[in-house]
Short mmCIF file of C-alpha atoms in Angstrom, two decimals:
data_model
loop_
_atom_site.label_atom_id
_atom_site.label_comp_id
_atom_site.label_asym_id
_atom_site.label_seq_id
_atom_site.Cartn_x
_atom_site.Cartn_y
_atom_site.Cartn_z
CA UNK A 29 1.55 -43.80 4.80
CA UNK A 30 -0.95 -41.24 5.04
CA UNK A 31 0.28 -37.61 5.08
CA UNK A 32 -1.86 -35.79 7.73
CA UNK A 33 0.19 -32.68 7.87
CA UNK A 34 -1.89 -31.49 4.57
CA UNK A 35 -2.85 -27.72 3.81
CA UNK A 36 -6.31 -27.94 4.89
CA UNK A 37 -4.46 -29.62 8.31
CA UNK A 38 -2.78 -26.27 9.16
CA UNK A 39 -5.27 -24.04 8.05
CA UNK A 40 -7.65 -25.64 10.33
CA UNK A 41 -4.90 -25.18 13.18
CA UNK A 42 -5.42 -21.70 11.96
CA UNK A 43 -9.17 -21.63 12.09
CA UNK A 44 -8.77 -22.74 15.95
CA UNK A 45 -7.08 -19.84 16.86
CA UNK A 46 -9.37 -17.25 14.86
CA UNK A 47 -12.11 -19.06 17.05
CA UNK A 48 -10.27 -18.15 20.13
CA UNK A 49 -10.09 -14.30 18.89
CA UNK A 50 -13.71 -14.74 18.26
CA UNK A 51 -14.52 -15.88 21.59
CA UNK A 52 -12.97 -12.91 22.96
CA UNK A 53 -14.73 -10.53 21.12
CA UNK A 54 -11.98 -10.07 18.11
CA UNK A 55 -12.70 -9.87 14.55
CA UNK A 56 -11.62 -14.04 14.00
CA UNK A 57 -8.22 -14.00 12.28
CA UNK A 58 -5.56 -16.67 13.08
CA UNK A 59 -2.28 -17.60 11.94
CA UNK A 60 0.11 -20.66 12.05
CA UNK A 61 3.98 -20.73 10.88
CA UNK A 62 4.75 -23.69 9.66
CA UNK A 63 8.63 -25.09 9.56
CA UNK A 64 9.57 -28.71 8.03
CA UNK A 65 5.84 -29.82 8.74
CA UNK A 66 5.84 -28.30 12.32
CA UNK A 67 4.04 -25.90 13.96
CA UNK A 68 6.25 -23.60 15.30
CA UNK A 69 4.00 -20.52 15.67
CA UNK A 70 0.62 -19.62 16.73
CA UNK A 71 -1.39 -16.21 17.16
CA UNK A 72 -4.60 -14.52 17.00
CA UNK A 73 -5.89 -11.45 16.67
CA UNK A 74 -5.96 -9.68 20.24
CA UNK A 75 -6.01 -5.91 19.03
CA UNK A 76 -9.15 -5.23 21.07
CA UNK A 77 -7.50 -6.79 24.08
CA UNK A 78 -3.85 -5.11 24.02
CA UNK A 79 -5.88 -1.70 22.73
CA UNK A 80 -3.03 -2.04 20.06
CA UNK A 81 -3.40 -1.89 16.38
CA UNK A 82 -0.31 -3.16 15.31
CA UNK A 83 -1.63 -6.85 17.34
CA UNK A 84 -2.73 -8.65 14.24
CA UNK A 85 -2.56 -12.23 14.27
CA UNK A 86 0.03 -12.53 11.68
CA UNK A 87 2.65 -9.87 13.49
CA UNK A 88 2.17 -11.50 16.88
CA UNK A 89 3.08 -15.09 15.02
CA UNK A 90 6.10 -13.64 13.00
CA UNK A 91 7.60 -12.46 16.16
CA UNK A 92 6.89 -15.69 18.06
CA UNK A 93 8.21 -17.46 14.96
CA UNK A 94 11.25 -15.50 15.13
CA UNK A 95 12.10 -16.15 18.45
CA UNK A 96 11.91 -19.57 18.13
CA UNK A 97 14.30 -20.26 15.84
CA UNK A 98 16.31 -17.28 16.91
CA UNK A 99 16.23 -16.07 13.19
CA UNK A 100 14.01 -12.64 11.78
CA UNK A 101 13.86 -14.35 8.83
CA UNK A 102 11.20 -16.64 8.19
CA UNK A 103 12.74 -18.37 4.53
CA UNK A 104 11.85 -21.84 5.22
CA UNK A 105 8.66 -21.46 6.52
CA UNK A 106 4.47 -21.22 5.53
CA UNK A 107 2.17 -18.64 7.43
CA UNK A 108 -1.11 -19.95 7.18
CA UNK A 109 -4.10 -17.54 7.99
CA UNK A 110 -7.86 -17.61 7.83
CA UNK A 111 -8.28 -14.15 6.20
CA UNK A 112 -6.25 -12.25 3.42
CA UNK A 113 -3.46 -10.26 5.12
CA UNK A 114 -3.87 -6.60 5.09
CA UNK A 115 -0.84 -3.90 3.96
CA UNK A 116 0.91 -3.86 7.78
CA UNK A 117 0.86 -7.35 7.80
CA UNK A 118 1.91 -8.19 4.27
CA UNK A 119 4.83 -5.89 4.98
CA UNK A 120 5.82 -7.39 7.61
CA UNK A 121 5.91 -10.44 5.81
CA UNK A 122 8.20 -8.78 3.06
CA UNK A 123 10.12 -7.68 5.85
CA UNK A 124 10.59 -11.54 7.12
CA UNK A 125 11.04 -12.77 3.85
CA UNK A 126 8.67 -16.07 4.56
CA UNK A 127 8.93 -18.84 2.25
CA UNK A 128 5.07 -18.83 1.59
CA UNK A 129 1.88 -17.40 2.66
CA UNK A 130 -1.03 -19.44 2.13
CA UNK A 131 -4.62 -17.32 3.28
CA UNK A 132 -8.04 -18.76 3.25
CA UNK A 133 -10.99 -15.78 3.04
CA UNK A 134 -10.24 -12.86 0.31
CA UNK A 135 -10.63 -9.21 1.82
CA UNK A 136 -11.31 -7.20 -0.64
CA UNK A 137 -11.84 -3.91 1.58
CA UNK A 138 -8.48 -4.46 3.56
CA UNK A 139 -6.53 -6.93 1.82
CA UNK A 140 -3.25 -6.16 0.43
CA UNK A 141 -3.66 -7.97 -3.22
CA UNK A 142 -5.92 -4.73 -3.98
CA UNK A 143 -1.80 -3.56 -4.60
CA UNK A 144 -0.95 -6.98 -5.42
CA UNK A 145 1.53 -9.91 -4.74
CA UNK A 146 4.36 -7.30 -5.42
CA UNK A 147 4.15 -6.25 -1.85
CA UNK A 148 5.34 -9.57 -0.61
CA UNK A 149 9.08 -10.45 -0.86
CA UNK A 150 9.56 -11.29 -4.83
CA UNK A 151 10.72 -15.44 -2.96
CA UNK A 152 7.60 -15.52 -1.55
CA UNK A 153 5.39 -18.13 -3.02
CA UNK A 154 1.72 -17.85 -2.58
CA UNK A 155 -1.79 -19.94 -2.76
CA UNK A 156 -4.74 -18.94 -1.35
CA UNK A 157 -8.64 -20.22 -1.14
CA UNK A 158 -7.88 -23.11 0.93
CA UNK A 159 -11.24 -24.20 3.22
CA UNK A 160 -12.06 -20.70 1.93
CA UNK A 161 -15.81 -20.70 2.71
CA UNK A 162 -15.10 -22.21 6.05
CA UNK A 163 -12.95 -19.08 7.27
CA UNK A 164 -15.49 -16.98 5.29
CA UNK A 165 -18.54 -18.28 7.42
CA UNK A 166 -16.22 -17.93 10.64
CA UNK A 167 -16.07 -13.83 10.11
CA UNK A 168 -20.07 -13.84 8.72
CA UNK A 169 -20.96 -15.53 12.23
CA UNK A 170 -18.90 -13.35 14.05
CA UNK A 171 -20.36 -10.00 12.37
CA UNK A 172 -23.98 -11.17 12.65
CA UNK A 173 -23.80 -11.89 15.87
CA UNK A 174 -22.29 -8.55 17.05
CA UNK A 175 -25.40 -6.84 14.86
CA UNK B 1 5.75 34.56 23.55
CA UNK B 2 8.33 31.92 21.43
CA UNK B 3 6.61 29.11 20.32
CA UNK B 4 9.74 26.71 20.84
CA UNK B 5 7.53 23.61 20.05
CA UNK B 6 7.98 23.87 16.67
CA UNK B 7 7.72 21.20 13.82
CA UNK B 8 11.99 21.22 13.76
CA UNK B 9 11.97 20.62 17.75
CA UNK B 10 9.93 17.36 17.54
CA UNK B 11 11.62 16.12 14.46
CA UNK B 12 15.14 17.04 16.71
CA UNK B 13 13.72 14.48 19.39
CA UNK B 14 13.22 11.87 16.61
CA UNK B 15 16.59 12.22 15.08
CA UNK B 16 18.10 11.60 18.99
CA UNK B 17 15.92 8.57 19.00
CA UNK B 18 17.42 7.98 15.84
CA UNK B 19 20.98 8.17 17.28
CA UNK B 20 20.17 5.84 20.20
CA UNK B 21 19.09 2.99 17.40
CA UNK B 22 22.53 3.76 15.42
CA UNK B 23 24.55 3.28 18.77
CA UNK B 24 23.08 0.05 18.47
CA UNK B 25 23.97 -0.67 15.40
CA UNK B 26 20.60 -0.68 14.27
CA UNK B 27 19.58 1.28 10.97
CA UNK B 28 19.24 4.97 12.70
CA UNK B 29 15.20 5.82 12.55
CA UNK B 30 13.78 7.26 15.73
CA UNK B 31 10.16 8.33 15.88
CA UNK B 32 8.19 10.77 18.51
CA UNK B 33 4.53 10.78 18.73
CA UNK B 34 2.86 14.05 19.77
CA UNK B 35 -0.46 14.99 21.33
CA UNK B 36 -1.70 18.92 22.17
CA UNK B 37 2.53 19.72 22.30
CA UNK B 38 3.51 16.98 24.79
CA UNK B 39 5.52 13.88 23.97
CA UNK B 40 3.66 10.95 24.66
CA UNK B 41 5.46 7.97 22.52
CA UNK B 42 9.18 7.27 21.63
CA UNK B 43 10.91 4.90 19.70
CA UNK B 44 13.84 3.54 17.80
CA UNK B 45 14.36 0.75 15.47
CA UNK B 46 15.32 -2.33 17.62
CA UNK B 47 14.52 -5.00 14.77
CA UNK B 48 18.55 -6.35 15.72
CA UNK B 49 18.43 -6.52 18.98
CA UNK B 50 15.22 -8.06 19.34
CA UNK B 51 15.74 -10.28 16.35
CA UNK B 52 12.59 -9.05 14.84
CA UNK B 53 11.83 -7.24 11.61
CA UNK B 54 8.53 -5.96 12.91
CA UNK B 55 10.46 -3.75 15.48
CA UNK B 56 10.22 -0.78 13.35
CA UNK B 57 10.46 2.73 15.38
CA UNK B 58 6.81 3.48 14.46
CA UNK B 59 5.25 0.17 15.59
CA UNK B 60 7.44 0.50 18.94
CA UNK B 61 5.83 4.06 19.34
CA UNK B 62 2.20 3.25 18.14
CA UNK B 63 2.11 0.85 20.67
CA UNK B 64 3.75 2.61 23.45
CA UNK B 65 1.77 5.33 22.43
CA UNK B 66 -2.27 3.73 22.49
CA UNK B 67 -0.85 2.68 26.03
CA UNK B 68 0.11 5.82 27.31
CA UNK B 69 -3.55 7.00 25.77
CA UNK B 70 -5.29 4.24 26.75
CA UNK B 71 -6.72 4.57 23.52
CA UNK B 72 -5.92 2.45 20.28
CA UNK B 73 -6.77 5.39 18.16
CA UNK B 74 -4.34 8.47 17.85
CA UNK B 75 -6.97 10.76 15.70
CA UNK B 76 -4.99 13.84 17.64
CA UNK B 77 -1.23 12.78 17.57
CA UNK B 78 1.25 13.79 14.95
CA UNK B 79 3.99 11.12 13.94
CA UNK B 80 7.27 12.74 13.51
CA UNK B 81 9.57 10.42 11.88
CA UNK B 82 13.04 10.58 10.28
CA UNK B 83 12.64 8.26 7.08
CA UNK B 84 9.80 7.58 5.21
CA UNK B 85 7.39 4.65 6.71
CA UNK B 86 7.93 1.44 4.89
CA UNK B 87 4.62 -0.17 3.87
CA UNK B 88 4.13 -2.33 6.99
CA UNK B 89 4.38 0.72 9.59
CA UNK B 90 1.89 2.92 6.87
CA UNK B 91 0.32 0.12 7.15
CA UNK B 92 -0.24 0.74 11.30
CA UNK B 93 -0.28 4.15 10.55
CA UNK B 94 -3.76 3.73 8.87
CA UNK B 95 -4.96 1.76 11.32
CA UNK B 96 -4.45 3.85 14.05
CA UNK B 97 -6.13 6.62 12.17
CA UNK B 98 -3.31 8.71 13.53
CA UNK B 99 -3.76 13.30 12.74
CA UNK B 100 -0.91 13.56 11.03
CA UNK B 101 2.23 12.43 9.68
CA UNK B 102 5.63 14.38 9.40
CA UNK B 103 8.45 12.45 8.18
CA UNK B 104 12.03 13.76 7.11
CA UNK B 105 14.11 11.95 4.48
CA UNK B 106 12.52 10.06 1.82
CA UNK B 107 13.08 6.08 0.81
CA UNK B 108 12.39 5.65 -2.68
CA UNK B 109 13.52 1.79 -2.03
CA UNK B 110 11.46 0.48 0.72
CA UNK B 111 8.90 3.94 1.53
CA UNK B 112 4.81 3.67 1.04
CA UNK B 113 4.85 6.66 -0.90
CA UNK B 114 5.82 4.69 -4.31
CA UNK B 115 2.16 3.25 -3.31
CA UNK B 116 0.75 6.62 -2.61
CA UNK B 117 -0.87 8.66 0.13
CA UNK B 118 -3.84 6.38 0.60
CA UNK B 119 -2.10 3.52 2.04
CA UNK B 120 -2.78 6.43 5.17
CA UNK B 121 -5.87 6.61 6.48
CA UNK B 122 -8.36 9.39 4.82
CA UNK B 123 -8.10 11.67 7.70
CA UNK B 124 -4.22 11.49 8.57
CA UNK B 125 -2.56 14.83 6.96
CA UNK B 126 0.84 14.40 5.85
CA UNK B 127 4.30 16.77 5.53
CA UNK B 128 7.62 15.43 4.67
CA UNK B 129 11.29 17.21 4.01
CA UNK B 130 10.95 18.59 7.49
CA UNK B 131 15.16 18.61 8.40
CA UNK B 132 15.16 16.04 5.58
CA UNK B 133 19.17 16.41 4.98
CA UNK B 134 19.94 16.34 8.46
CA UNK B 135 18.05 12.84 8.19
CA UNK B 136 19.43 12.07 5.34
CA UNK B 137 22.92 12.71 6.66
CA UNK B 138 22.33 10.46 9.63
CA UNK B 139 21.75 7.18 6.80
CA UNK B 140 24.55 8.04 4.88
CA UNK B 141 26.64 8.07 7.87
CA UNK B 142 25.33 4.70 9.60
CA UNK B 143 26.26 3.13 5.78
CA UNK B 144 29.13 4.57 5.24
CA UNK B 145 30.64 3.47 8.75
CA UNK B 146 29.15 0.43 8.20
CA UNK B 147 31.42 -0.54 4.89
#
């Protein structure tokens, strides 16, 4: 049988909701949290809309995560997102202890791997560059248009 | 005229924020955030109660904060805050391009500063040891009960 629930499965379900940040005027960042090969989170960014800096995609989908399966920590689960998670969000996902983190796009201006993997949880596992271009052309769209 | 609005008075408002979260049985940090001498934020760690690790005392009152402000950016608040940011709430800290930061005790375990000053934003000035054993005190106390 065919295995749809790939990788490049959920970070397209995470490329969906970076589009829906993107079509309300938000830099295009989205997240799913992945548990035994379900969806159990989804966020975007909506910072511009809650006038709230802490409203990254990624802390918005830890805490929905959370609350679903009643647990802060996030051990058995993936976080896929479209763009390198910067220092608040990486420490948050120390903080939840996630089983991996799996980001498309590099940011190298506000990414946290300019201090490196050490900032996650030392059980976090991580990949990243998965349908990297794809995420990467989502944000270049986004910031030409707004020029 | 006596200024009574002094560095020690705000801090004195965090640590009773601080008190509310270890009445909760949450890890005591309480946080005010100040604009032209006025209280405008408060918060306490609530990560327990509301089951989620990004419930730090800063986020609450960065948040509660740009709301009162109407204004995501707190260029002219000061942060008092009676431990030492991890690296997620730094993390918001830079983002919100906050004045200035004052914390108390230092936390050599889980503190930004083993990262350094410029996890903060360029602009944010910073002061620490501000009633730092009187914060320091309040830990030791929630731990020790705690065993």
């Amino acid at each position: 049988m065919l295995d749809i629930y790939t990788p490049e499965y959920f970070m397209k379900q995470a490329m969906l909701e970076a589009e829906k940040a993107a079509q309300s005027g938000e830099i295009p960042v989205g997240v799913v949290i992945v548990s035994h090969q379900r969806i159990i989170a989804r966020g975007h960014n909506v910072v511009e809309q809650l006038g709230d800096v802490t409203a990254h995609a990624e802390m918005i989908a830890i805490t929905a995560a959370a609350d679903y399966l009643q647990n802060k920590y996030l051990k058995d689960c993936t976080v896929y997102v479209t763009l390198e998670p910067c220092v608040m969000c990486a420490g948050a996902l120390r903080w939840s202890q996630v089983g991996k983190l799996v980001y498309a796009a590099a940011d190298p201006k506000a990414g946290f791997m300019r201090y490196g993997k050490e900032l996650l949880h030392p059980k976090t596992k991580l990949e990243y560059g998965i349908l990297e271009s794809e995420c990467r052309a989502l944000m270049k769209t986004f910031f030409t248009d707004k020029r």
